[in-house]
Short mmCIF file of C-alpha atoms in Angstrom, two decimals:
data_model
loop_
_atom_site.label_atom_id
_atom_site.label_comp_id
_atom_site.label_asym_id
_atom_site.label_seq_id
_atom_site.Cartn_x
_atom_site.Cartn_y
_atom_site.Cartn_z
CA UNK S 1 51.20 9.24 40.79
CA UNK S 2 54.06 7.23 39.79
CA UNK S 3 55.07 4.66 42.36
CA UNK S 4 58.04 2.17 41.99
CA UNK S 5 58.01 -0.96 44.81
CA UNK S 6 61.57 -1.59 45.73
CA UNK S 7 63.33 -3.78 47.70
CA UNK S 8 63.15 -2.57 51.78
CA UNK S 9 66.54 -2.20 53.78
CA UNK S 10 66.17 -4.98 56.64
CA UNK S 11 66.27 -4.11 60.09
CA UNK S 12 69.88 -4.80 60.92
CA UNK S 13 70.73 -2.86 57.59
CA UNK S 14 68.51 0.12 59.20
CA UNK S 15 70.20 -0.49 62.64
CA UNK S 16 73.86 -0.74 61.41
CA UNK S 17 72.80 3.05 59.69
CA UNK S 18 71.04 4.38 62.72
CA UNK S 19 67.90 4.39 62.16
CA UNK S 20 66.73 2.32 65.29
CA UNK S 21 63.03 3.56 65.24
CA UNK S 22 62.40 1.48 62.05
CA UNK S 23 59.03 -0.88 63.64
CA UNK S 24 56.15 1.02 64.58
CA UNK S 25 53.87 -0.23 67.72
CA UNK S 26 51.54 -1.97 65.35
CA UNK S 27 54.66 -3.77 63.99
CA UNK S 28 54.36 -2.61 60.53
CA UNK S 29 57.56 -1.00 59.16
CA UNK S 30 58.22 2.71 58.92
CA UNK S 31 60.42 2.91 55.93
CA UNK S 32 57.72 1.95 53.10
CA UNK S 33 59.21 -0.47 50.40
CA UNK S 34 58.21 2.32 47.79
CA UNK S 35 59.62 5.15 46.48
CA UNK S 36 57.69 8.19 45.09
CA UNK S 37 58.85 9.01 41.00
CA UNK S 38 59.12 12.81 40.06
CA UNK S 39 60.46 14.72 37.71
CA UNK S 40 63.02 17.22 37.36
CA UNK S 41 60.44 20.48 37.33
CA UNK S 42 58.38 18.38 40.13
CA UNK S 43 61.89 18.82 42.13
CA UNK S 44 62.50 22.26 40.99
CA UNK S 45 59.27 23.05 41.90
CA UNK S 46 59.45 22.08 45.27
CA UNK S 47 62.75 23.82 45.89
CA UNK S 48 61.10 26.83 44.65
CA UNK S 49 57.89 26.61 46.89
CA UNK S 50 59.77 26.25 50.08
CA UNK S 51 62.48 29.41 49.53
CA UNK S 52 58.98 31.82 48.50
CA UNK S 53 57.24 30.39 51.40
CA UNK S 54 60.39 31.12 53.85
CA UNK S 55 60.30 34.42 52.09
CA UNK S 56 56.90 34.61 53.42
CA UNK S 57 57.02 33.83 56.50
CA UNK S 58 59.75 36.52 57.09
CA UNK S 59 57.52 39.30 56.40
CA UNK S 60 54.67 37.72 58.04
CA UNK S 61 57.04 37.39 61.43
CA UNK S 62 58.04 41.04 61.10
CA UNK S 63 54.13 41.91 60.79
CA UNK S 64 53.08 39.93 64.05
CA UNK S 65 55.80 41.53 66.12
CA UNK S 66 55.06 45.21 64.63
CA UNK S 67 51.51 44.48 65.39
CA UNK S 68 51.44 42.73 68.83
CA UNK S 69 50.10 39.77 67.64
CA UNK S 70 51.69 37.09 69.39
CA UNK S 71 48.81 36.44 71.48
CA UNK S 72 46.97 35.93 68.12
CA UNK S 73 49.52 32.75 67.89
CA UNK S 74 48.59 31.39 71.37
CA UNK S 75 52.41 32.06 72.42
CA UNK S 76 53.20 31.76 75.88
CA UNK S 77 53.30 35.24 77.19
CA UNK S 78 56.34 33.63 79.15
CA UNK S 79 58.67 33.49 75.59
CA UNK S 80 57.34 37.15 74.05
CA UNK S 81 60.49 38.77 75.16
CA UNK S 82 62.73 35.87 74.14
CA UNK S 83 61.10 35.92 70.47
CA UNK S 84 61.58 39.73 69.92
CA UNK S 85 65.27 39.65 71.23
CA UNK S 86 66.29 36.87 69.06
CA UNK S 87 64.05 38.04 66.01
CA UNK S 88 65.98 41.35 66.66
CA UNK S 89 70.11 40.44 66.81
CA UNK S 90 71.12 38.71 63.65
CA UNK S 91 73.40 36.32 65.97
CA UNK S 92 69.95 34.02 66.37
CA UNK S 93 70.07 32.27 63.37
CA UNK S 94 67.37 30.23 62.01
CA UNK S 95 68.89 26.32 61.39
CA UNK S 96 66.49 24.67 59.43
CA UNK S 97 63.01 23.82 59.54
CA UNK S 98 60.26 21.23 57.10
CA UNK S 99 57.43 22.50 55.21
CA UNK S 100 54.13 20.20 54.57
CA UNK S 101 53.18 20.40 51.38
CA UNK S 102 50.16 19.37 49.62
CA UNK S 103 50.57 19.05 45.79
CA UNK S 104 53.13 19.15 43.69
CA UNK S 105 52.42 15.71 41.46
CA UNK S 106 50.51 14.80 38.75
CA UNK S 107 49.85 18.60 37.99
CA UNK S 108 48.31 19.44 41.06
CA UNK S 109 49.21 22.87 42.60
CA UNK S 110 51.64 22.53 45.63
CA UNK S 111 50.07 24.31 48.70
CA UNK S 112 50.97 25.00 52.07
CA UNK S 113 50.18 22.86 55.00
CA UNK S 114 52.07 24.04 57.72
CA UNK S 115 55.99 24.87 58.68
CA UNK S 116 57.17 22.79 61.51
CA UNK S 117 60.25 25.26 61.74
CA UNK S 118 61.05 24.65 65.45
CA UNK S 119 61.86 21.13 66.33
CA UNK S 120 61.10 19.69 62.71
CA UNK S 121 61.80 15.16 62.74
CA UNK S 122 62.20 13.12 59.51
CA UNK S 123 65.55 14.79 59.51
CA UNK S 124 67.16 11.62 59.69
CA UNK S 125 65.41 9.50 57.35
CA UNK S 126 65.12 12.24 54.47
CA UNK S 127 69.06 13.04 54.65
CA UNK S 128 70.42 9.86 55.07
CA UNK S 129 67.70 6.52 54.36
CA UNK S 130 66.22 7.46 51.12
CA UNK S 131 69.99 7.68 49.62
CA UNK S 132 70.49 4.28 51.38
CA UNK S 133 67.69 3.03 50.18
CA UNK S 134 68.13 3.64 46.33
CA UNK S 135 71.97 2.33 46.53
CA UNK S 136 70.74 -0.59 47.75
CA UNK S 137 67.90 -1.23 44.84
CA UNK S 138 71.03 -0.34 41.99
CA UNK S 139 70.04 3.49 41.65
CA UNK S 140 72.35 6.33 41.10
CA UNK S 141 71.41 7.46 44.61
CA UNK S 142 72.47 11.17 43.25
CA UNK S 143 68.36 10.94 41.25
CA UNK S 144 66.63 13.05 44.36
CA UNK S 145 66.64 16.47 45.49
CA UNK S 146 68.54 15.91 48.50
CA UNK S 147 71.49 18.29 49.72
CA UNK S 148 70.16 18.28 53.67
CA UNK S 149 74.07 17.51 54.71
CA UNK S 150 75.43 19.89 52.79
CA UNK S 151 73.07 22.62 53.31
CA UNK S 152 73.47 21.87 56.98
CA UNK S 153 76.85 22.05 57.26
CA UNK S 154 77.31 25.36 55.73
CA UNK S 155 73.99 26.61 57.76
CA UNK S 156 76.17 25.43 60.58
CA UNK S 157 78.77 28.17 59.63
CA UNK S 158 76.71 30.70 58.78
CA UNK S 159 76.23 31.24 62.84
CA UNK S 160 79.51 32.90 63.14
CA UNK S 161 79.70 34.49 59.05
CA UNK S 162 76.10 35.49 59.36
CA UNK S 163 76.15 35.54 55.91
CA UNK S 164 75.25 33.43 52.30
CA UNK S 165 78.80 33.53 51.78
CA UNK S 166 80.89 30.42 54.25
CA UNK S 167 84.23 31.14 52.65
CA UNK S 168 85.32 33.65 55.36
CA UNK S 169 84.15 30.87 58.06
CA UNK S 170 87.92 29.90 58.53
CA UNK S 171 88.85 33.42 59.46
CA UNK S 172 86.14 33.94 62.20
CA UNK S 173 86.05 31.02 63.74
CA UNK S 174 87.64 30.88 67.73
CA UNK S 175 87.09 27.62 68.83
CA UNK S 176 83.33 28.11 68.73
CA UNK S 177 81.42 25.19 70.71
CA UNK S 178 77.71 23.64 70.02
CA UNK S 179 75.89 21.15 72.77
CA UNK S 180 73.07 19.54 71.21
CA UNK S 181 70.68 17.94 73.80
CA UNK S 182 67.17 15.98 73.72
CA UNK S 183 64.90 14.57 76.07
CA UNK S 184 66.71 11.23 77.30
CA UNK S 185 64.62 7.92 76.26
CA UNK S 186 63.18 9.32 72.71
CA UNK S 187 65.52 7.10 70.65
CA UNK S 188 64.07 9.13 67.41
CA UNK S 189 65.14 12.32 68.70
CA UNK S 190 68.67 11.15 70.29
CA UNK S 191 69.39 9.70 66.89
CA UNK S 192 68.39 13.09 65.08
CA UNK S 193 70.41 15.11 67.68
CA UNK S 194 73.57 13.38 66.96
CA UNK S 195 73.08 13.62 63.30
CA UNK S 196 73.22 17.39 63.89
CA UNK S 197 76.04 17.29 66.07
CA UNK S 198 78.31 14.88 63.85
CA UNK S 199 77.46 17.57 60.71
CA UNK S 200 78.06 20.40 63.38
CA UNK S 201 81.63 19.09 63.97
CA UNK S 202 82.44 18.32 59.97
CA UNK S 203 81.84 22.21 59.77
CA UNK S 204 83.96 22.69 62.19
CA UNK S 205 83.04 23.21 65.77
CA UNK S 206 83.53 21.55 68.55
CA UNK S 207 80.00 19.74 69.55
CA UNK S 208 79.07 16.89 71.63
CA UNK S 209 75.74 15.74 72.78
CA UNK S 210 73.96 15.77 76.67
CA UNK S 211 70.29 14.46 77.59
CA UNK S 212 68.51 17.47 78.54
CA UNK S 213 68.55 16.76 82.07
CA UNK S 214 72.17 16.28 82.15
CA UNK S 215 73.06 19.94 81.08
CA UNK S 216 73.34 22.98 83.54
CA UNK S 217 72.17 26.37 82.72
CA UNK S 218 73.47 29.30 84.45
CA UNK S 219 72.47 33.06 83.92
CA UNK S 220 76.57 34.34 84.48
CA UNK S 221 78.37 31.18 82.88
CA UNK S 222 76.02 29.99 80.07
CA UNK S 223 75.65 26.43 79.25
CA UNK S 224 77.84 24.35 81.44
CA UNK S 225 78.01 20.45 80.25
CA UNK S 226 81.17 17.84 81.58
CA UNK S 227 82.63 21.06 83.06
CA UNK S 228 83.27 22.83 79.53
CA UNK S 229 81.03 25.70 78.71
CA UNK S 230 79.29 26.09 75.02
CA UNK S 231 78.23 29.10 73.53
CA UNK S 232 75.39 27.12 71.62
CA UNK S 233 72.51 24.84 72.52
CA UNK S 234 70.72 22.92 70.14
CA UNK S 235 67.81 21.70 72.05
CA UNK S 236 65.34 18.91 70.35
CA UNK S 237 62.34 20.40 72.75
CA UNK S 238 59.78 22.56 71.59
CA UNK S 239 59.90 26.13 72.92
CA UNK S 240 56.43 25.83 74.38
CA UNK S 241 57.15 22.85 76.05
CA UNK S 242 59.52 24.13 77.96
CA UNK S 243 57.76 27.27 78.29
CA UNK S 244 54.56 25.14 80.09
CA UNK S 245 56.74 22.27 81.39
CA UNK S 246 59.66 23.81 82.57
CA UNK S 247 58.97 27.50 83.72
CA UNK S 248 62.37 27.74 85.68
CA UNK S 249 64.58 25.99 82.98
CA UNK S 250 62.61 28.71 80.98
CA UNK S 251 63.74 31.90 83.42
CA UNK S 252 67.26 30.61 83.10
CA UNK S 253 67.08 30.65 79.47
CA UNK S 254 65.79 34.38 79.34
CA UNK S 255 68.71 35.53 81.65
CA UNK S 256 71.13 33.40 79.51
CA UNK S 257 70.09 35.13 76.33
CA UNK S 258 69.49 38.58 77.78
CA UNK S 259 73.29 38.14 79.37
CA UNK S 260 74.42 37.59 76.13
CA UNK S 261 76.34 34.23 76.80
CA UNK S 262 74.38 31.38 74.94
CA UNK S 263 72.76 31.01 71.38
CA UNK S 264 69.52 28.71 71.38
CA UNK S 265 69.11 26.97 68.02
CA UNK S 266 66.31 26.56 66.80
CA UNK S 267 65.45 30.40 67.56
CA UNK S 268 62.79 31.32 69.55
CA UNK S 269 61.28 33.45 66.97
CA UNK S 270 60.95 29.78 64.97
CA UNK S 271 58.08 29.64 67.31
CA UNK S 272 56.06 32.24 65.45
CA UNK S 273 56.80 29.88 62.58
CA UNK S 274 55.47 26.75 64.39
CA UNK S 275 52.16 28.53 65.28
CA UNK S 276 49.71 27.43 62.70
CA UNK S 277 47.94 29.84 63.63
CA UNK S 278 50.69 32.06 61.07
CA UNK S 279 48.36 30.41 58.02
CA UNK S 280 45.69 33.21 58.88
CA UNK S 281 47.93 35.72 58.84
CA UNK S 282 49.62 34.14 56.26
CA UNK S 283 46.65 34.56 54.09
CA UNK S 284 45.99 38.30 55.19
CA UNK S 285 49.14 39.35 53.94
CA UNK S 286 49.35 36.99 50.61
CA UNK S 287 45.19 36.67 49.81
CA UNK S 288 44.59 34.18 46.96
CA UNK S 289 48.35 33.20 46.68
CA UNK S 290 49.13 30.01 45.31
CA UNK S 291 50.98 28.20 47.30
CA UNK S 292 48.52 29.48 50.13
CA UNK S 293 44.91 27.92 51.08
CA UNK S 294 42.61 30.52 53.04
CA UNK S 295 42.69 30.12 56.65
CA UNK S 296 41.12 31.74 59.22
CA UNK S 297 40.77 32.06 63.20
CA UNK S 298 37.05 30.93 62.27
CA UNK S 299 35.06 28.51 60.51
CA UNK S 300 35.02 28.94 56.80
CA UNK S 301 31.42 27.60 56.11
CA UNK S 302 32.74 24.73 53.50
CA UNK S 303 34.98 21.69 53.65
CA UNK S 304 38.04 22.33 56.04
CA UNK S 305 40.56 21.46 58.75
CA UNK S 306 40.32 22.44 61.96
CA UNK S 307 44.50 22.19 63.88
CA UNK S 308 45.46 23.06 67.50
CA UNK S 309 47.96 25.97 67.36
CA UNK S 310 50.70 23.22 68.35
CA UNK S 311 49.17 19.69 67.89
CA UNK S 312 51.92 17.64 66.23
CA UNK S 313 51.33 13.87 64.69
CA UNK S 314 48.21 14.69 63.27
CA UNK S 315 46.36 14.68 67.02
CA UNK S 316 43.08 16.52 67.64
CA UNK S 317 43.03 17.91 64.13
CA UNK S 318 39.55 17.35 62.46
CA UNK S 319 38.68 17.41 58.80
CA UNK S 320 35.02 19.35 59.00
CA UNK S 321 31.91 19.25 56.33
CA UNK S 322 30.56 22.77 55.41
CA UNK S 323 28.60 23.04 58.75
CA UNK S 324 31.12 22.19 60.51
CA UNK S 325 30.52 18.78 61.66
CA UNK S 326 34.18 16.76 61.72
CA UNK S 327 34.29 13.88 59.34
CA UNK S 328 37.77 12.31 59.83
CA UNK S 329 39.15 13.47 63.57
CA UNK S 330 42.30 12.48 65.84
CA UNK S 331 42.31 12.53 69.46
CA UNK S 332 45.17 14.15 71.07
CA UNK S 333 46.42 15.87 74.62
CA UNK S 334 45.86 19.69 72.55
CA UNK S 335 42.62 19.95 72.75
CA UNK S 336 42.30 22.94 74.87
CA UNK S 337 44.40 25.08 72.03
CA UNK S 338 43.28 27.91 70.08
CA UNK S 339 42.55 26.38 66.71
CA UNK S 340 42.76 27.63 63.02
CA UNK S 341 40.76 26.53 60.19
CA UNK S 342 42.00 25.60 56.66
CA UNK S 343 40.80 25.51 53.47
CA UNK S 344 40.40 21.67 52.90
CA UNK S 345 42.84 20.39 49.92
CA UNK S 346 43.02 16.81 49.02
CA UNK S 347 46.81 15.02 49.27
CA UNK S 348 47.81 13.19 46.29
CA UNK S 349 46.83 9.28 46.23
CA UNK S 350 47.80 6.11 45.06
CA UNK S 351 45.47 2.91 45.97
CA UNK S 352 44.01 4.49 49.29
CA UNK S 353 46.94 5.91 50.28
CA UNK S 354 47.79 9.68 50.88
CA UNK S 355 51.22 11.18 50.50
CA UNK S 356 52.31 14.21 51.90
CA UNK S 357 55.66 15.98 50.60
CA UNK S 358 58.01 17.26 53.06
CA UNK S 359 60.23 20.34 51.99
CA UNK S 360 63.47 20.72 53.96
CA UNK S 361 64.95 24.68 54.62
CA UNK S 362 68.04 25.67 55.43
CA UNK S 363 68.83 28.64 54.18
CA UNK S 364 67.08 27.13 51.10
CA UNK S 365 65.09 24.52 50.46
CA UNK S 366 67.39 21.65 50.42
CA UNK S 367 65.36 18.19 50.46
CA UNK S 368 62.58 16.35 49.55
CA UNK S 369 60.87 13.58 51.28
CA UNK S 370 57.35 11.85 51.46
CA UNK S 371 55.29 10.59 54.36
CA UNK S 372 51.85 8.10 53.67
CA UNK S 373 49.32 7.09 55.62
CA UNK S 374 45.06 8.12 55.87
CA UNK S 375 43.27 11.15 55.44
CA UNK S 376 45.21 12.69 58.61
CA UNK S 377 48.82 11.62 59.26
CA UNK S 378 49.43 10.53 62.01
CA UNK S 379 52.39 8.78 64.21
CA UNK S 380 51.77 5.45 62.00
CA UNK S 381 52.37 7.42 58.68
CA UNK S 382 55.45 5.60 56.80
CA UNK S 383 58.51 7.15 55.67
CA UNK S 384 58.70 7.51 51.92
CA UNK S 385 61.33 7.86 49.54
CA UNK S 386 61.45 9.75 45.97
CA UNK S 387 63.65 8.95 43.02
CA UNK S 388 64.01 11.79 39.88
CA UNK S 389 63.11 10.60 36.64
#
């Protein structure tokens, strides 16, 4: 691996940018003072990774619901009808979602880790920080494969065209509105919410953003928020959360979308997505595929990782020996999970370090970003940038 030491962005740089999550606990920054060097079929090969594996999980999606396997994915029974109705009508359209990729440098195969396609974070830092970052070292900031703004904002319009093609957006639109709500205190999440909304209203709706707890949902009138209905919600909360958190918020949401009055973005269906439990099935459909690693709903007798269904930030996944026994592990509240085992596959490295790329879809792939940290990444991985050569 290549890596080129820069010059870091100071806090109240960071701050005046809106990235106020820029200190970890352990006071250590978050934005590493590195970027990662590629080159330009690196970056092509990236973009092309993440559109096949969308392609992928498509048919795979299609193939669970024809096949009843939700269950397989340790869904909530509570959201099965939600998931077929909005895989079903076009109208729920996927927004964008980050692959984890393995790979991809120094001639080593990109694979799949998993697709956090539901309430994927890093949006923030990958769109906006990295470009910061390189203006401020003297870089042409236009060296990365970065178009998550862009790609947003006519992802954005392709609600109402429902189509590749935006140009007709203009002659559909009706005043179209788009709440986008998180859960109030998460500064991270806030700050990624109104990223969306601000690109939401360059495209050209009306948006404005609520804490969660702030918005009303009704089964006749939709979502009601400062007395002004919206026929979108973005919510930053993941659909199983809600599902075992908030079973009544969850009821109201079923009536809203079976009453046809409100659009949830990300789509329930990204849930299937978010299962990592998808990388067996995954692997049934695609066997030996390349950007695949086998995975299975049981051990594979040889080096691999063992993941909760939904663990996010690395916790109570366990990197196992050949019989089994975990080597590196990560405590965590999803430990009662079904699990799925992966084919272990080393990250790339530099000095001790292990760097994970992140793959950003919207309708295509449209960014690249890095994260570093130990043999499992977890909420103290830093924030990497890239630069093409």
């Amino acid at each position: 691996m290549e890596i080129l030491h820069v010059n870091p962005l100071d806090s109240q740089t960071l701050e005046e940018i809106g990235l106020e999550w820029h200190t970890d606990l352990d006071n250590s920054a978050y934005i590493a003072d590195e970027v990662v060097c590629i080159s330009q079929d690196e970056a092509e090969a990236f973009y092309n990774a993440g559109n096949e594996l969308y392609d992928m999980y498509v048919e795979a999606g299609e193939y669970v619901l024809e096949n009843n396997l939700l269950f397989e994915l340790d869904i909530p029974p509570s959201l099965h009808d939600m998931i077929k109705q909005s895989w079903e009508e076009d109208i729920h359209w996927h927004l964008y979602g980050r692959f984890d990729l393995a790979g991809g440098l120094d001639g080593k195969p990109i694979k799949l880790l998993e697709f956090n396609a539901d309430t994927p974070t890093m949006l923030y830092e990958s769109a906006l920080i990295q470009w910061a970052l390189l203006k401020a070292n003297g870089f042409d900031e236009n060296l990365q494969f970065n178009d998550i703004s862009q790609a947003l904002r006519q992802n954005f319009k392709r609600l109402v065209t429902l189509s590749s093609d935006t140009s007709f957006f203009d002659d559909l639109y009706e005043d179209w509105k788009i709440l986008f709500s998180s859960i109030k205190g998460n500064i991270e999440e806030e700050i990624t919410t109104r990223f969306l909304c601000q690109l939401a209203k360059e495209a050209g709706f009306e948006s404005a953003y609520a804490p969660i707890d702030e918005v009303s949902f009704s089964p006749q009138d939709g979502v009601i928020y400062d007395n002004m209905q919206y026929e979108f919600l973005f919510k930053l909360i993941p659909w199983e959360f809600i599902a075992i958190d908030e079973p009544e918020m969850l009821a109201l949401m079923r009536e809203m979308m079976s009453n046809k009055n409100t659009i949830f973005l990300n789509p329930a269906y990204t849930l299937m997505f978010q299962s990592k439990r998808m990388l067996k099935i995954l692997w049934d459909l695609f066997p030996r595929h390349p950007l695949l690693l086998e995975s299975s709903f049981e051990p594979l007798g040889r080096k691999q990782v063992s993941k909760p269904s939904f663990g996010r930030e690395g916790e109570n996944v366990e990197i196992c020996d050949a019989q089994g026994k975990a080597i590196h592990a990560k405590e965590g509240i999803y430990g009662v999970q079904k699990r799925v085992y992966q084919e272990f596959y080393e990250l790339n490295s530099h000095n001790a370090s292990y760097y994970q790329a992140n793959v950003f879809f919207a309708y295509e792939s449209c960014g690249l970003g890095f994260r570093k940290g130990g043999n499992i990444l977890d909420n103290y991985a830093k924030f990497v940038s890239h630069i093409i050569n």
